[in-house]
mmCIF file of C-alpha atoms and ligand atoms in Angstrom:
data_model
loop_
_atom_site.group_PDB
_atom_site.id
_atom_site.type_symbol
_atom_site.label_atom_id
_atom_site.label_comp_id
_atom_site.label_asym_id
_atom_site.label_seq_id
_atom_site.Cartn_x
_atom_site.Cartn_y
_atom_site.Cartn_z
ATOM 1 C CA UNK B 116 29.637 -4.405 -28.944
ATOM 2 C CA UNK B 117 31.519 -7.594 -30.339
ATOM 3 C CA UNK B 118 30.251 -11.048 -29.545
ATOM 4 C CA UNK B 119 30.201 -11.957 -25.313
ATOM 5 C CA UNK B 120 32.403 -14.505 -23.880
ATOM 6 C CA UNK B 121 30.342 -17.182 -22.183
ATOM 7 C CA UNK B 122 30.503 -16.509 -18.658
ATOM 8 C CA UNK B 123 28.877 -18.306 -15.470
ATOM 9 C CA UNK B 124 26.683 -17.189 -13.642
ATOM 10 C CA UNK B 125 25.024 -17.699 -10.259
ATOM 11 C CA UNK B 126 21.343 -16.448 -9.818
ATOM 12 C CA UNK B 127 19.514 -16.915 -6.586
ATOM 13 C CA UNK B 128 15.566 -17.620 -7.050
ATOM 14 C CA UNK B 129 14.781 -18.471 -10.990
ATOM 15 C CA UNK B 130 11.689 -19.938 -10.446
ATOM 16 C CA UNK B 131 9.572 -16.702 -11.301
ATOM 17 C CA UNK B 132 9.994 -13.041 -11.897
ATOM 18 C CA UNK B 133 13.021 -11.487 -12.505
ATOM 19 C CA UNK B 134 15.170 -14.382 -11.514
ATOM 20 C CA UNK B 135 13.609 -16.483 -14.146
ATOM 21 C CA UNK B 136 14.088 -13.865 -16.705
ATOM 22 C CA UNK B 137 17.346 -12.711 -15.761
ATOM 23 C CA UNK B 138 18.214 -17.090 -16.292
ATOM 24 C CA UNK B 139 16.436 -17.091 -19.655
ATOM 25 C CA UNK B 140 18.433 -14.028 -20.766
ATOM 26 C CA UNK B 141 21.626 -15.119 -19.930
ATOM 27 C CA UNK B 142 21.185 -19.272 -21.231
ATOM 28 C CA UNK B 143 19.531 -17.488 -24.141
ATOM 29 C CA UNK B 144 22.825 -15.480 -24.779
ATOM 30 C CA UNK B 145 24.793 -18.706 -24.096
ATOM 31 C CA UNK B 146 25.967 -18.131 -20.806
ATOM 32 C CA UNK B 147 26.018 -21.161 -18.183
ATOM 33 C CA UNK B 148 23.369 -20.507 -14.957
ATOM 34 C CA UNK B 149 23.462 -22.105 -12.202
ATOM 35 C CA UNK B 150 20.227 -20.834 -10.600
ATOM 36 C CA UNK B 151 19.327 -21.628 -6.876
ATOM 37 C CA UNK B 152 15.593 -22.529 -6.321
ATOM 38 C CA UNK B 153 13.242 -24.082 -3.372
ATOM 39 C CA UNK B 154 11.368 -26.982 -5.175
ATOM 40 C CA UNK B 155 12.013 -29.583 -7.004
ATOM 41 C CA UNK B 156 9.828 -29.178 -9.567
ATOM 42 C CA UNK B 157 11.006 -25.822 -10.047
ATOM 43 C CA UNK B 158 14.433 -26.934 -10.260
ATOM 44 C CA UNK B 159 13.457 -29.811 -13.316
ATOM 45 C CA UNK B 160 11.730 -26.626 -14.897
ATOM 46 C CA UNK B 161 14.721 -24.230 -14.615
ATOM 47 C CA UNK B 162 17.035 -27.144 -15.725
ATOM 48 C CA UNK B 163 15.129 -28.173 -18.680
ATOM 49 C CA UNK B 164 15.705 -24.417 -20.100
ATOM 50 C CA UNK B 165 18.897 -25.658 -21.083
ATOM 51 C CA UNK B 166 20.164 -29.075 -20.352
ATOM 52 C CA UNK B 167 23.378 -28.342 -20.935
ATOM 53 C CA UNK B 168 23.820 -24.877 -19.033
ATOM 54 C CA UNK B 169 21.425 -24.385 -16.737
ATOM 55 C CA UNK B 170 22.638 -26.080 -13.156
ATOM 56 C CA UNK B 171 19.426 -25.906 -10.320
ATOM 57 C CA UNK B 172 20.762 -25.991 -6.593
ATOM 58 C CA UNK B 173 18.015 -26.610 -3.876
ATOM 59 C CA UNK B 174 19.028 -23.620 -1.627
ATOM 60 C CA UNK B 175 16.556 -21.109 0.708
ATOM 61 C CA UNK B 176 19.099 -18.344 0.994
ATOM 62 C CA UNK B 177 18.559 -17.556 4.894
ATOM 63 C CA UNK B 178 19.849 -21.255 5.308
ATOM 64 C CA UNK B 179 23.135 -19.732 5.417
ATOM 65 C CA UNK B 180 25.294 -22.815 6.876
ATOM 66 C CA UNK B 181 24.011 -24.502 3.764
ATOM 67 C CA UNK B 182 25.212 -21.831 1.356
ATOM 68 C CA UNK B 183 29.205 -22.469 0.952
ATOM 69 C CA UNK B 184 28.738 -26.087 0.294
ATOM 70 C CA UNK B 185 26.508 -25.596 -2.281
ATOM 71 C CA UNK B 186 28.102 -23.033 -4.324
ATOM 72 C CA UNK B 187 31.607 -24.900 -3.791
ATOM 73 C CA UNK B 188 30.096 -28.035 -5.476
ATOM 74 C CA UNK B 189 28.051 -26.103 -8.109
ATOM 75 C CA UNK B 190 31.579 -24.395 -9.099
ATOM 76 C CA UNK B 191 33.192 -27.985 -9.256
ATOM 77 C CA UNK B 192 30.315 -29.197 -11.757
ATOM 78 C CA UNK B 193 30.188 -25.909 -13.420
ATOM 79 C CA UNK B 194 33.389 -23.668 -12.764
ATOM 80 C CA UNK B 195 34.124 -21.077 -11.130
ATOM 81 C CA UNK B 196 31.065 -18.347 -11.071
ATOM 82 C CA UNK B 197 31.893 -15.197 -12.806
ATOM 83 C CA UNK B 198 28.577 -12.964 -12.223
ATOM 84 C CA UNK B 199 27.259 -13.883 -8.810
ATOM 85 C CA UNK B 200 23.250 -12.219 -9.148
ATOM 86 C CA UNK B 201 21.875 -12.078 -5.438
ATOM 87 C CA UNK B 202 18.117 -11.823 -6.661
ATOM 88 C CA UNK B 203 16.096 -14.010 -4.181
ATOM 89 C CA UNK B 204 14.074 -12.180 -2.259
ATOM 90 C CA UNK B 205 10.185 -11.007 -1.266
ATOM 91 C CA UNK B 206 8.572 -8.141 0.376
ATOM 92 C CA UNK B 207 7.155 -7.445 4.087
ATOM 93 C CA UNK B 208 4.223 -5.183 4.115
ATOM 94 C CA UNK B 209 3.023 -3.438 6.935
ATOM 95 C CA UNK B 210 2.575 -0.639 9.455
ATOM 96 C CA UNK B 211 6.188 -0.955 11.599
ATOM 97 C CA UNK B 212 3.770 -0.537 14.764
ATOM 98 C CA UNK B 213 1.849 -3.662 13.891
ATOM 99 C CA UNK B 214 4.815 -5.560 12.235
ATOM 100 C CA UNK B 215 6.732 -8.188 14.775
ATOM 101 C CA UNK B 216 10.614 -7.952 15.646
ATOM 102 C CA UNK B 217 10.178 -11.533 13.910
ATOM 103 C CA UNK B 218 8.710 -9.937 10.698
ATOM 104 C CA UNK B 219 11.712 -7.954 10.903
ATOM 105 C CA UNK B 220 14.327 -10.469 11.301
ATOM 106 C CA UNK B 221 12.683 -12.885 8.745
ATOM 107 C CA UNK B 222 12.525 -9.616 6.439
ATOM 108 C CA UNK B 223 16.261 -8.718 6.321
ATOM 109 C CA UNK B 224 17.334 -13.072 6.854
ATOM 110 C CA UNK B 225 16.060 -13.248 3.059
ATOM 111 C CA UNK B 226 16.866 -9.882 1.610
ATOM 112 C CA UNK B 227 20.464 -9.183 3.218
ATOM 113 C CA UNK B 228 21.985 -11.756 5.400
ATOM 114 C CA UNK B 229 21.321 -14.252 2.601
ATOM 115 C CA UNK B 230 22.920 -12.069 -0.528
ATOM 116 C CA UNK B 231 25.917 -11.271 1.704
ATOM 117 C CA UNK B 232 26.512 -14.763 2.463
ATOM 118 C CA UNK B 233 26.152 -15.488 -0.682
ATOM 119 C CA UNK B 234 28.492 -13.063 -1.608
ATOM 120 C CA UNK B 235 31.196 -14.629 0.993
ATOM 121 C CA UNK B 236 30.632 -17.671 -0.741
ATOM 122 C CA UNK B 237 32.188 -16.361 -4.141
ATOM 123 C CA UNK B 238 34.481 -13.802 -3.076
ATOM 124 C CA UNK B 239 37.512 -15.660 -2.482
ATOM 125 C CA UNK B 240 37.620 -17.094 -5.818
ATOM 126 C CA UNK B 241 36.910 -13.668 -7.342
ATOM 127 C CA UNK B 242 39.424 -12.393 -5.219
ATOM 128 C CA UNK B 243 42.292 -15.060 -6.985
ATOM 129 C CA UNK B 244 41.074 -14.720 -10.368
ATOM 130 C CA UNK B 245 41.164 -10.926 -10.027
ATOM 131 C CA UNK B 246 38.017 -10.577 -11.841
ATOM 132 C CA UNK B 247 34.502 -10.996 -10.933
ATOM 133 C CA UNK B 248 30.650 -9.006 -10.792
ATOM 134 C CA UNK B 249 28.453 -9.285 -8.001
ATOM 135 C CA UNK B 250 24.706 -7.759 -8.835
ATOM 136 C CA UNK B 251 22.669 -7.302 -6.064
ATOM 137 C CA UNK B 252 18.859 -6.779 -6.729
ATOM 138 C CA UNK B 253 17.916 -4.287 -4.560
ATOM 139 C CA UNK B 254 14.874 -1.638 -5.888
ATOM 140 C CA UNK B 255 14.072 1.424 -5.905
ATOM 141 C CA UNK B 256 12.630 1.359 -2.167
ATOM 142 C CA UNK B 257 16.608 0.832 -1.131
ATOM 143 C CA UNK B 258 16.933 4.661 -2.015
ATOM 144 C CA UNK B 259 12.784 5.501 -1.553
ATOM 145 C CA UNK B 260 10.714 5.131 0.833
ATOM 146 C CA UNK B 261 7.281 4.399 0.685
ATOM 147 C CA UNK B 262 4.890 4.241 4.119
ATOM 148 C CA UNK B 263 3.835 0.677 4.476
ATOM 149 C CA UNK B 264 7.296 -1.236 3.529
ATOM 150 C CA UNK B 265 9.539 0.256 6.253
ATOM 151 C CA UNK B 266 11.416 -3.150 6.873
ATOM 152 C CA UNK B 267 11.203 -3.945 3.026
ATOM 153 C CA UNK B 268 12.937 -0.356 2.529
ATOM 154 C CA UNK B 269 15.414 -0.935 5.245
ATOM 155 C CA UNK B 270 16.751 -4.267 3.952
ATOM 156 C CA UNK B 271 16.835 -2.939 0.246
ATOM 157 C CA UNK B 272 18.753 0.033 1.903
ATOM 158 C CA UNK B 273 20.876 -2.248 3.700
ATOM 159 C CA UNK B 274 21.984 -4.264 0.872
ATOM 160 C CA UNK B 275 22.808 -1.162 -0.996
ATOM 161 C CA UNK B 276 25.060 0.388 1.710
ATOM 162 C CA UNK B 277 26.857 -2.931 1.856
ATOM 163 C CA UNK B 278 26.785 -3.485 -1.856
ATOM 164 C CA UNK B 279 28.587 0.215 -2.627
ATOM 165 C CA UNK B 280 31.112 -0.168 0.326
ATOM 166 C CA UNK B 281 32.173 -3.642 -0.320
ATOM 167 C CA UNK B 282 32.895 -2.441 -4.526
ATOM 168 C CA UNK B 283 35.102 0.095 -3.094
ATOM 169 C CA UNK B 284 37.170 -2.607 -0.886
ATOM 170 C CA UNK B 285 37.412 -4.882 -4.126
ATOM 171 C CA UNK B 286 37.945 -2.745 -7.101
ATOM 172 C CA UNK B 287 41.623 -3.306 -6.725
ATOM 173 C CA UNK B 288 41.352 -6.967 -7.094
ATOM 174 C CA UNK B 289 39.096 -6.016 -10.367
ATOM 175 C CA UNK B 290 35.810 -7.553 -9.004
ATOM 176 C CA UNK B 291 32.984 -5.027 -9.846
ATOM 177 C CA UNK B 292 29.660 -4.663 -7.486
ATOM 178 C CA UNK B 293 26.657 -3.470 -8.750
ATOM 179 C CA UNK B 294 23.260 -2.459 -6.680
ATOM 180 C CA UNK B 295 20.720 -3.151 -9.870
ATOM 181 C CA UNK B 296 17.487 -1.324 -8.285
ATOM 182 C CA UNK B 297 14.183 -2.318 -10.542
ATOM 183 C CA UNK B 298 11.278 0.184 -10.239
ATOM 184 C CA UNK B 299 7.525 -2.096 -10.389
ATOM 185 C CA UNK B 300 8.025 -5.103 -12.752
ATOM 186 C CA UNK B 301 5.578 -7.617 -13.203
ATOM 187 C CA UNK B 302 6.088 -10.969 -11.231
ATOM 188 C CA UNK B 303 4.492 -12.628 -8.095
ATOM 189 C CA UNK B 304 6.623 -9.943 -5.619
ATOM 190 C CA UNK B 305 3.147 -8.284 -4.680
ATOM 191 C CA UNK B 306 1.187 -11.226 -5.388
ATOM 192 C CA UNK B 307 2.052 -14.669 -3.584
ATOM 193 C CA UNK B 308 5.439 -13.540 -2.807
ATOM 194 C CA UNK B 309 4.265 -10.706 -0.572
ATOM 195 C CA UNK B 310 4.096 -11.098 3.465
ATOM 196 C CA UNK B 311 0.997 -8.959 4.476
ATOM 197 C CA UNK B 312 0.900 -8.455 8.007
ATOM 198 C CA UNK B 313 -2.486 -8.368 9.103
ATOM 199 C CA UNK B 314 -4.528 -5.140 9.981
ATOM 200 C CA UNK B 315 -4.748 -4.333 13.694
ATOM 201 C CA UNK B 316 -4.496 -0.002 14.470
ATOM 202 C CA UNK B 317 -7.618 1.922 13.382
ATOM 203 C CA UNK B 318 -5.351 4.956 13.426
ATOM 204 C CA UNK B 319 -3.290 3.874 10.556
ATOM 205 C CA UNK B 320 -6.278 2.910 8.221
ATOM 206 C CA UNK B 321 -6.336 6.109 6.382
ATOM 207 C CA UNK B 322 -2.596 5.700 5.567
ATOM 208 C CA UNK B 323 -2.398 2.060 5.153
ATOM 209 C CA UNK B 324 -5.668 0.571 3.636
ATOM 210 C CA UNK B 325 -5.365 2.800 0.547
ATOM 211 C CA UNK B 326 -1.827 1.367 0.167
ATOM 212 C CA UNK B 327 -2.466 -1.943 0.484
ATOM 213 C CA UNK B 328 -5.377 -2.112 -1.831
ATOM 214 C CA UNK B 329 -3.323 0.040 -4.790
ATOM 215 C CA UNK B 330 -0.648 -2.513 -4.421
ATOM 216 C CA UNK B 331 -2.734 -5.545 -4.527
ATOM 217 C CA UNK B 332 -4.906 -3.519 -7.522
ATOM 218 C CA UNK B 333 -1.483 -3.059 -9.557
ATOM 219 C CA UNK B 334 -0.347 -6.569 -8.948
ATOM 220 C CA UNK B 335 -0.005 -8.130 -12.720
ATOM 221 C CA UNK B 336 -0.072 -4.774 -14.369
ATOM 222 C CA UNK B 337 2.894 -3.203 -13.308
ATOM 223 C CA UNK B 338 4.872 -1.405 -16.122
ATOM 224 C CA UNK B 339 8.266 -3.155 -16.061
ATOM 225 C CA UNK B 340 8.715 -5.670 -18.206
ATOM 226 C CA UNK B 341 11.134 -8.572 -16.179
ATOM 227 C CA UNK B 342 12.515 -9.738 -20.308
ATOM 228 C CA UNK B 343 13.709 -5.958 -20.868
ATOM 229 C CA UNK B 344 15.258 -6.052 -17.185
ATOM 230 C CA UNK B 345 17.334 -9.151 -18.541
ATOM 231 C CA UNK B 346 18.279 -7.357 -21.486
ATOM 232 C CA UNK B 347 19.393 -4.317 -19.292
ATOM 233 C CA UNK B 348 21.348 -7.438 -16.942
ATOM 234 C CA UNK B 349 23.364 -8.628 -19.847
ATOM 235 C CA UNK B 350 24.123 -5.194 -20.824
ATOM 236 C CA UNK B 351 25.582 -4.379 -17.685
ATOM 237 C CA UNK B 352 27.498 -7.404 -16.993
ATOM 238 C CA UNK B 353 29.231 -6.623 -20.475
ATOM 239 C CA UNK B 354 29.880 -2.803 -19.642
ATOM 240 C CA UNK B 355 33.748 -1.884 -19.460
ATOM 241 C CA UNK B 356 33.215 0.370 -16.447
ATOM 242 C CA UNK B 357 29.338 -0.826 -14.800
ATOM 243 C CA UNK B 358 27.811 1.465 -12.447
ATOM 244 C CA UNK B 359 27.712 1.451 -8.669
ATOM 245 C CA UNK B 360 23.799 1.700 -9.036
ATOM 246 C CA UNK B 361 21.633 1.102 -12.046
ATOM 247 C CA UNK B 362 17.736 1.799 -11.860
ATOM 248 C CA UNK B 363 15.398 0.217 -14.104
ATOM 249 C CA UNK B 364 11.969 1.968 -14.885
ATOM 250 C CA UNK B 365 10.486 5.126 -15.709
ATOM 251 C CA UNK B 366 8.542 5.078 -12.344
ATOM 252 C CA UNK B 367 12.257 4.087 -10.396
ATOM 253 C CA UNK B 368 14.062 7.277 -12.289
ATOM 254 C CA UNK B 369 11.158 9.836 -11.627
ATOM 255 C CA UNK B 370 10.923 9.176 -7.900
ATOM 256 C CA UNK B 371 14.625 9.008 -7.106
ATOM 257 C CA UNK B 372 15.119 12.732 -9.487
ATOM 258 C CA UNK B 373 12.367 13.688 -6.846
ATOM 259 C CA UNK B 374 13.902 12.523 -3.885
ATOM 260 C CA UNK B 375 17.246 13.695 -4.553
ATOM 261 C CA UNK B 376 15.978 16.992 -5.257
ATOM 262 C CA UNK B 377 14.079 16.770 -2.550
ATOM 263 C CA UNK B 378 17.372 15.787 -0.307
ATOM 264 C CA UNK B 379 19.296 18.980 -1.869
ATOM 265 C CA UNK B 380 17.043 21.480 -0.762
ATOM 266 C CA UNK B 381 16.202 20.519 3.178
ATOM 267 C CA UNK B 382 20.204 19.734 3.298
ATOM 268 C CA UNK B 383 20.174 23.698 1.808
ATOM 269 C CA UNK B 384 17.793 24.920 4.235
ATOM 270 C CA UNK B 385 19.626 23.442 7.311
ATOM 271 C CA UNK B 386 22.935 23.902 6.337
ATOM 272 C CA UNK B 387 24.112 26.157 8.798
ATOM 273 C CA UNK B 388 23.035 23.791 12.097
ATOM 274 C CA UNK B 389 24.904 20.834 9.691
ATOM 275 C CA UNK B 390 27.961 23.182 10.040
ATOM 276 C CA UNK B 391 27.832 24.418 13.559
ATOM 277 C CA UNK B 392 28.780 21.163 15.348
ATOM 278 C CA UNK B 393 32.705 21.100 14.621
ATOM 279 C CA UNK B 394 34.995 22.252 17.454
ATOM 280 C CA UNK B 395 36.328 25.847 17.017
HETATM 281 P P1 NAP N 640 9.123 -13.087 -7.334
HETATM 282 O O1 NAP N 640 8.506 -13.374 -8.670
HETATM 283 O O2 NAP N 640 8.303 -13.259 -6.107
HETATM 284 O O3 NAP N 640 10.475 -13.903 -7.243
HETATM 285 C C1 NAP N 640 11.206 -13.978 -6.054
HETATM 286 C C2 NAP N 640 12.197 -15.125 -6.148
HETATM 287 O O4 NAP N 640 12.973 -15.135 -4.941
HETATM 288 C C3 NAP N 640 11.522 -16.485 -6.253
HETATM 289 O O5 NAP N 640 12.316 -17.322 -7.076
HETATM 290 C C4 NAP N 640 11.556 -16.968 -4.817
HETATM 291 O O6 NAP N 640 11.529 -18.387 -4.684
HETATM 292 C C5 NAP N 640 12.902 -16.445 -4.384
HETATM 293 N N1 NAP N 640 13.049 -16.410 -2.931
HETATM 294 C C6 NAP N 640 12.375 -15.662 -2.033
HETATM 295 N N2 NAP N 640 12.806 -15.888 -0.794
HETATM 296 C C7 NAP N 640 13.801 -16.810 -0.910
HETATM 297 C C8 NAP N 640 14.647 -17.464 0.015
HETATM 298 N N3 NAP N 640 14.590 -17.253 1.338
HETATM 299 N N4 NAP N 640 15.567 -18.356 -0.474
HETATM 300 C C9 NAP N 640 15.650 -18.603 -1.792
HETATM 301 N N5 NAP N 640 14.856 -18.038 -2.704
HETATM 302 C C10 NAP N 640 13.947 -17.151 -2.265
HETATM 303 O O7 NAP N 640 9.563 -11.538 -7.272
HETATM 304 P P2 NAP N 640 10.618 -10.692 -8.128
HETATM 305 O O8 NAP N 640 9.996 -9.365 -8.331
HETATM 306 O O9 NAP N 640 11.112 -11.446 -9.292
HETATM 307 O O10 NAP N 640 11.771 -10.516 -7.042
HETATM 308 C C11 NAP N 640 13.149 -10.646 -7.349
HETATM 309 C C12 NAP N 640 13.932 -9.557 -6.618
HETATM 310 O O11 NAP N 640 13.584 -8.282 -7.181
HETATM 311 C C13 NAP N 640 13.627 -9.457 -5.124
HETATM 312 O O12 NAP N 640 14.833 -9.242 -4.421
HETATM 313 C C14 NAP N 640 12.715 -8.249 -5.048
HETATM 314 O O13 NAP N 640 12.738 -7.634 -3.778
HETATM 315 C C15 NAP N 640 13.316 -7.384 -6.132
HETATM 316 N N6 NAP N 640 12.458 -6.319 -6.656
HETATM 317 C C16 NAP N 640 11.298 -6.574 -7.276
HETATM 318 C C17 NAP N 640 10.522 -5.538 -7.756
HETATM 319 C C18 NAP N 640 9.229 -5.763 -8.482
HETATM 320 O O14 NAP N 640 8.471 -4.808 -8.696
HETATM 321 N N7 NAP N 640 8.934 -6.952 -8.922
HETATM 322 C C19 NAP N 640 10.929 -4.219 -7.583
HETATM 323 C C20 NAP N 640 12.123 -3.968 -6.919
HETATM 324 C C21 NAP N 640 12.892 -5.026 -6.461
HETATM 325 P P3 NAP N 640 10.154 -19.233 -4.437
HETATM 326 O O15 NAP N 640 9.515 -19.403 -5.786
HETATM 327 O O16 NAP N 640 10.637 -20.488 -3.842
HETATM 328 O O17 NAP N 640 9.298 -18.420 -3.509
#
């Protein structure tokens, strides 16, 4: 691979995790960043990575009026955004019987309606440049389930849905979209990220309480490593032809071999009512 052309990109939430890593990487490989954030302190942090390149915008992604006015100036300070990487977002966890409609609604404000209008933000300028990549973080619970994270799952499934039918209405214009799905990787997502809603149903402590206390157990030791996910970023945003999906782990690839497996057999095993529902 021959030396990358500095690009610019636009990452949503570098203050921790895989935002800040996926930042690092890319001022690290001499890319410009602007990187959205919530705090000012956080943005002087992010900022000081690389006076230079690195261009903080105060944004909370479900303030979507906010959004197009604050990517059009970042773009006049910085130029026009190249690799648009909708990574903000945190996880809802609870039993759907004891989550609220407003847990809900909060849950897929941050995790989809935020990414696409972040993505309408960028598009039209991708669109007349005829080039462009959108990455949208979604994870391995947008093609997984787990019990526990039903809304989390939804919105990651949500943003994939609209992330692979939106790269087949801009391929033409060359603008590539990518759902990057991480498997567990170590940052504050199950730790002070994470909305727990509380307890309630007796019924649904032998499913849920188990859960719950794994996740909080296996908060700071989870086996992905958010540098290595940059690394596997960059990679990506220099591939010729980058994939419709990528996962990222061990743990993301062995559960989504399973499922799919899984998928082919019951579709097997009730493919004859499938096929008895067409007229004649
Ligand atoms: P993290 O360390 O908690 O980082 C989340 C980032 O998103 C923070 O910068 C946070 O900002 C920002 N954010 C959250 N809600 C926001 C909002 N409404 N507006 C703007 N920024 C917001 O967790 P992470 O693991 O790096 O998460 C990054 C992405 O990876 C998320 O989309 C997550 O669902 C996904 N993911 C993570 C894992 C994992 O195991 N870690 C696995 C699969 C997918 P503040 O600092 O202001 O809160």
């Amino acid at each position: 691979m021959g030396a990358a052309i500095s690009k610019t990109f636009l990452i949503t939430g570098v203050s921790s995790g895989l935002g800040r890593a996926f930042a690092s990487g890319a001022l690290e490989a001499g890319h410009r960043v602007i990187g959205t954030v919530r705090r000012a302190s956080d943005a002087e942090v992010f900022g000081a990575l690389a006076p230079e390149r690195a261009y903080p915008v105060m944004l909370d992604v479900t303030d979507f009026e906010a959004i197009p006015a604050a990517v059009a100036e970042a773009e006049r300070q910085v130029g026009p955004v190249d690799v648009l990487v909708n990574n903000a977002g945190y996880g809802h966890e609870g039993v759907l019987e004891e989550s609220s409609m407003d847990d809900l609604q909060r849950q897929f404000a941050a995790n989809v309606f935020g990414p696409v209008a972040m993505i309408k933000a960028v598009l039209a300028g991708m669109r007349e440049r005829r080039r462009g990549h959108i990455v949208n973080v979604t994870s391995m619970g947008g093609f997984i389930t787990m019990p526990g994270i039903a809304f989390y799952c939804g919105s990651k499934f949500a943003l994939e849905g609209i992330s692979e039918a939106l790269g087949k209405e801009v391929a033409g214009f060359g603008i590539r979209v990518t759902a990057l799905a991480p498997g567990q990787f170590r940052t504050d997502w199950a730790g002070r990220s994470m909305e727990r809603t509380p307890r309630q149903l007796a019924d649904y402590d032998a499913v849920m309480d188990p859960i719950r206390a794994a996740r909080q157990a296996k908060s700071g030791n989870q086996p992905g490593d958010p540098v290595k996910a940059a690394q596997a970023l960059l990679a990506l945003v220099e591939a010729a032809n980058p994939p419709v999906r990528l996962f990222l782990g061990d743990d993301a690839l062995g559960l989504v071999e399973q499922k799919l497996d899984g998928m082919r057999a019951e579709i097997s095993a009730w493919e004859e009512l499938s096929r008895s529902t067409s007229f004649a």
